[in-house]
Every structure is written in structure tokens, then in C-alpha cells.
Amino acid sequence: MTGEIYKQALARLDKAASYAKIDPEAVEKLRHPKACLEVSIPVRMDNGTLKIFTGYRVHHNDLRGPTKGGIRFHPDVSLDEVKSLAFWMTIKCAVVGIPFGGGKGGVIVDPKELSRMELERLSRGYIEQIASFIGPETDIPAPDVYTNAMIMGWMMDEYSKIVRRLSPAVITGKPIPLGGSQGRDDATARGGYYCIKELEKKRNWDPKEIRVAVQGFGNAGQFIAEMLHRDGYKVVAISDSKGGIFRPQGFDVPSVIHVKNNSKELQAVYCEGSVCQLVEATQITNEQLLELDVDILIPAALENQITKQNAARIKAPVIIELANGPTTFEADDILQRKGTLIVPDILANAGGVTVSYFEWVQNKSGFYWTLEKVHQALEEIMVREFNYVYSVMESHQCDMRTAAYIHALNRQAEAVVAMGTHHYFSQQDTNKITVAAMS
Ligand code: NAD
């Protein structure tokens, strides 16, 4: 049965296909995930009881390369969500032109309720269940919501034990001493940052005049807030799962990060050395943050945050989607009518998978890059693909998401056509002549 999120993903596919002249067989192949695996993961808890967790791994499409996509630990994980995230990965890898298809994984769990040892047992147990479904040449996981570099290290170690050889290329986003890449930690945010810098040029922005709101203050949210703050942008609102803070003068972002990561509390603070003091800020909800009068809104938490219920009240003229799927299909239409520019997730957050690709290349070659080389290679790809998608948007007079889909579908279709479609296979006579000429 097709769930609501996957239906939304397909609606976007159909919309883009109606704009672009794509072979219908290429579109049809993308409608169906290649394989979906559901597993039960038994975990011995610290108090001696046995708990069974449910996990998923989906291969969406591997025509352009092995499937690639993160693993999410969250109580709301569902097969529908994992399928949709895997679909977006296929499209995303095609948007930035890296040789991967789309995959995704997830476990239904609230990791905040687990001890560190329970979390390690769950992470290893998940890999034990999916080991035959992943591999350096078949399907390569990475971090996503509530999973991090240390968890990737445990997972790589578990997989290596199962296959009885060290296999760093089976997973990306690992700690650097375990074969991780320089620059993978902030890559998702950095890709979005390069998109903003291109927009800055196109729109003649003066950073100190530009007010930014960031929803979600984990990996993606913290790094983008820090990069923009460093360039002089005013980060005026920040939120996490418990709610948000708003300060029209802007936050001292490094201090907020310092306090959030040490206390788990999101507070407006200013730190000098080790001395931190609270500064005034208004408490807001996540819903209020989305509707603030700001110049750039950055959803960096979960999907389905901007919906037909609140889209008309979104004031930001520019949205940079660092989260996957934060805007629903219906909300897209409302925002497009208002003239809002949405830099879509499949482009804005593609920095993560791009540096994951670099990590995989380094693991396979055994030759490791400098941070400068990673940044340079990422910037080159993001700037090139951002400007290409922008030009498709202008030439097709469509929104930027549809333009990114058109770009991805063209790349995907090239691979489908290279294998032959009905155009090739229905020309029997031509084939006979070719075979006769060869014999
Ligand atoms: P993370 O776990 O590091 O951070 C998630 C943040 O979202 C946390 O601050 C959490 O408190 C907050 N949050 C959770 N529920 C929320 C809610 N209901 N409202 C507001 N905030 C909420 O995760 P991350 O890696 O930063 O991922 C964030 C988004 O970016 C996800 O959509 C993910 O799929 C996407 N993404 C991440 C990567 C990556 O490399 N990490 C790559 C591409 C896309």
C-alpha cells in the first residue's frame, strides 16, 4: 500500500515529468522501490529485559550506482517514510551528478530513552539484521536524524566482523580515525551555505541586513547557523524539538551552540572564554518560528513542517530546505503563488551525500584528502549544479524544485535509455540487420 508521504513524493515526480520530455519508462521505473526490507532487532536492555525493535532498509533505485542513504533513529519512523526518503536520495544523487542511486534506513526508537550501551547494542543489532542487504558495492548507509559519526563507526565495525574483513567503504559519515572524511561533519550545511552564497550574488544581499530563522538545531541546523553568523548574517531565531528562541538583534551563534551541546538546553547566551551569561530572548514555538518575518527560513529538522495549514502565513521570501521533505506538495503550490523561492532539499542538502561520495572514494582508493580538497570539490559541484538548476527554473518558468527534478530526471533517463527502451526494442528489423552484419 502506498502511504501518504510516498504519494507526495510521486506527485512531485509526475509534476516534473509533465514539464520535461522524459521517456515514460524512466518515470515508471522511479515509481517503484527496488526492494524494501523490514527487520526485527532483539536488544538486551540494561535491566536484563529483552526488547524487540523494528527497523527498515529500502533500496529505491540503483541504475546510476549503488544505493546510498542515511539511517534514522526516531519514534515516528515508518516504511512509508523510509521509502520516500530513499526516493529523494535517488533524485538527489542525480541532481548533483554523483554515481549513486537512492537508499534509506530507519529504526523505530526514541534514542534519548536508551543508555549508551543499549544504543550501541541496537546499532550493531540493526546491522546484523541488514548485513546481507548492504555492502560497499551495493548499498552504503550514512547518518541521518539522531544517528551520528560514532554510531556509523559501530556499524562499520559490526559489518566488518560479519564479513570478516575491514570494510570502511560500507558506510559513510564515520569518525575520521575510523576512515571518515575530512569535512563530512558540516557537509550538509556547507552545501546549503554554497547555495545561499550564490543567491547572495544574484540578489545583491548585504549579509548584515539579512535575518535568518533556523528550525532544528542538530548537525545541519547548527553548522548552517554558524557559517552564516560568521559571514555577518543575522540569525534571529533557532529551535529544537522542545521549542525555539527569538532575538531580533540576532544571536551569538557559537555561544548558543556551546550551551546547547553542553546542557541540552536551547538558550540565548553570550560566552566570553568559559564565562557564559544569559541574554534576553523571546521563547517561541516551532510553529511560530516558521511564520516569522525573516528573509531566509531554513527548515533543518523533520519533514512536513510547512503544510497547506501554515503555508499562507509563511513570510520568508526564501526557504532553504536543509531537512528532507519539510514542505508538502500542497504547500509548494501556495508558496509558489506567493513568489517564495524554495531551494529544494534535493539540491540544498545534497552536500551531505556529496562528501559521503568523497569518503567512499577515499575508502576504496586508500588515499585520503585534505580538508581544503574536500571543500574545493564540494563547492565546485554545488555551485555548478545550483546555477544549472536555477537556469532550468528560468528557462522552463517553473519553481526551483521542479527544475531540480527535471535536471535529475534527464540524468536518470540517460541511464535508462542507455539500456534500451521501447523505442529500441520495438525496432525488430533494424536489430536483424545488425545481427546479420555481424555474423
Ligand atoms: P540531528 O539529529 O543532528 O538534528 C535534528 C534536530 O531537529 C535536533 O536539534 C532536534 O532537536 C530537532 N527536532 C527534532 N524534532 C523537531 C521538531 N518537531 N521541531 C523542531 N525541531 C525538531 O539531525 P540532522 O542530521 O541535522 O538532520 C536534520 C534534517 O536534515 C533531517 O531532515 C535530515 O534528513 C536532513 N539531512 C541530514 C543530513 C546529514 O548529513 N546529517 C544530510 C541530508 C539531509
Coordinates of N, CA and C in Angstrom, one line a residue, residues 1-2 6 10 13 27-37 57-62 67 79-80 82-87 90 102-104 133:
M1 N 0.8 -1.2 0.0 CA 0.0 0.0 0.0 C 0.9 1.3 0.0
T2 N 0.5 2.2 -0.8 CA 1.3 3.4 -0.9 C 0.9 4.4 0.2
Y6 N 4.9 8.9 0.5 CA 5.4 8.4 -0.8 C 4.5 8.9 -1.9
L10 N 5.7 11.0 -5.2 CA 5.3 10.6 -6.6 C 4.6 11.8 -7.3
L13 N 7.2 13.9 -8.7 CA 7.7 13.2 -9.9 C 6.8 13.5 -11.1
V27 N 10.4 7.3 -16.0 CA 9.5 7.8 -14.9 C 8.9 6.6 -14.2
E28 N 8.4 5.6 -15.0 CA 7.7 4.5 -14.4 C 8.7 3.7 -13.5
K29 N 9.9 3.6 -13.9 CA 10.9 2.8 -13.1 C 11.0 3.5 -11.7
L30 N 11.0 4.8 -11.7 CA 11.2 5.6 -10.5 C 10.0 5.5 -9.5
R31 N 8.9 5.1 -10.0 CA 7.7 5.0 -9.1 C 7.8 3.8 -8.1
H32 N 8.6 2.8 -8.4 CA 8.6 1.6 -7.6 C 10.0 1.4 -7.0
P33 N 10.0 1.3 -5.6 CA 11.3 1.0 -5.0 C 11.8 -0.4 -5.4
K34 N 13.1 -0.6 -5.5 CA 13.6 -1.9 -6.0 C 13.4 -3.0 -4.9
A35 N 13.6 -2.6 -3.6 CA 13.4 -3.7 -2.6 C 13.3 -3.0 -1.2
C36 N 12.4 -3.5 -0.4 CA 12.1 -3.0 0.9 C 12.3 -4.1 1.9
L37 N 13.1 -3.9 3.0 CA 13.4 -4.9 4.0 C 12.9 -4.4 5.3
R57 N 15.2 -1.1 5.8 CA 16.2 -0.6 4.8 C 15.5 -0.7 3.5
V58 N 15.6 0.4 2.7 CA 15.0 0.4 1.4 C 16.0 0.7 0.3
H59 N 16.0 -0.1 -0.8 CA 16.8 0.3 -2.0 C 15.8 0.9 -3.0
H60 N 15.9 2.1 -3.3 CA 14.9 2.7 -4.2 C 15.3 2.4 -5.7
N61 N 16.5 2.8 -6.1 CA 16.9 2.6 -7.5 C 18.4 2.6 -7.6
D62 N 19.0 1.6 -8.3 CA 20.4 1.6 -8.3 C 20.9 1.6 -9.8
T67 N 23.1 2.0 -4.1 CA 22.1 2.8 -3.4 C 22.8 3.4 -2.2
L79 N 7.7 2.6 7.3 CA 8.2 2.1 6.0 C 7.9 3.2 4.9
D80 N 6.7 3.8 5.0 CA 6.3 4.9 4.1 C 7.4 6.0 4.1
V82 N 10.6 5.8 5.1 CA 11.9 5.3 4.6 C 11.9 5.2 3.1
K83 N 10.7 4.7 2.5 CA 10.6 4.6 1.1 C 10.7 6.0 0.4
S84 N 10.1 7.0 1.0 CA 10.1 8.3 0.5 C 11.5 8.9 0.5
L85 N 12.1 8.7 1.7 CA 13.5 9.3 1.8 C 14.4 8.6 0.8
A86 N 14.2 7.3 0.6 CA 15.1 6.6 -0.4 C 14.8 7.1 -1.8
F87 N 13.6 7.4 -2.1 CA 13.2 8.0 -3.4 C 13.9 9.3 -3.6
T90 N 17.5 9.0 -4.5 CA 17.8 8.7 -6.0 C 17.8 10.0 -6.7
G102 N 19.4 5.6 -4.9 CA 18.9 6.1 -3.6 C 18.5 4.9 -2.7
G103 N 18.9 5.1 -1.4 CA 18.5 4.1 -0.4 C 18.2 4.8 0.9
K104 N 17.7 4.2 1.9 CA 17.5 4.8 3.2 C 17.2 3.7 4.2
F133 N 22.0 -7.1 3.0 CA 21.3 -6.2 2.2 C 22.1 -5.0 1.8

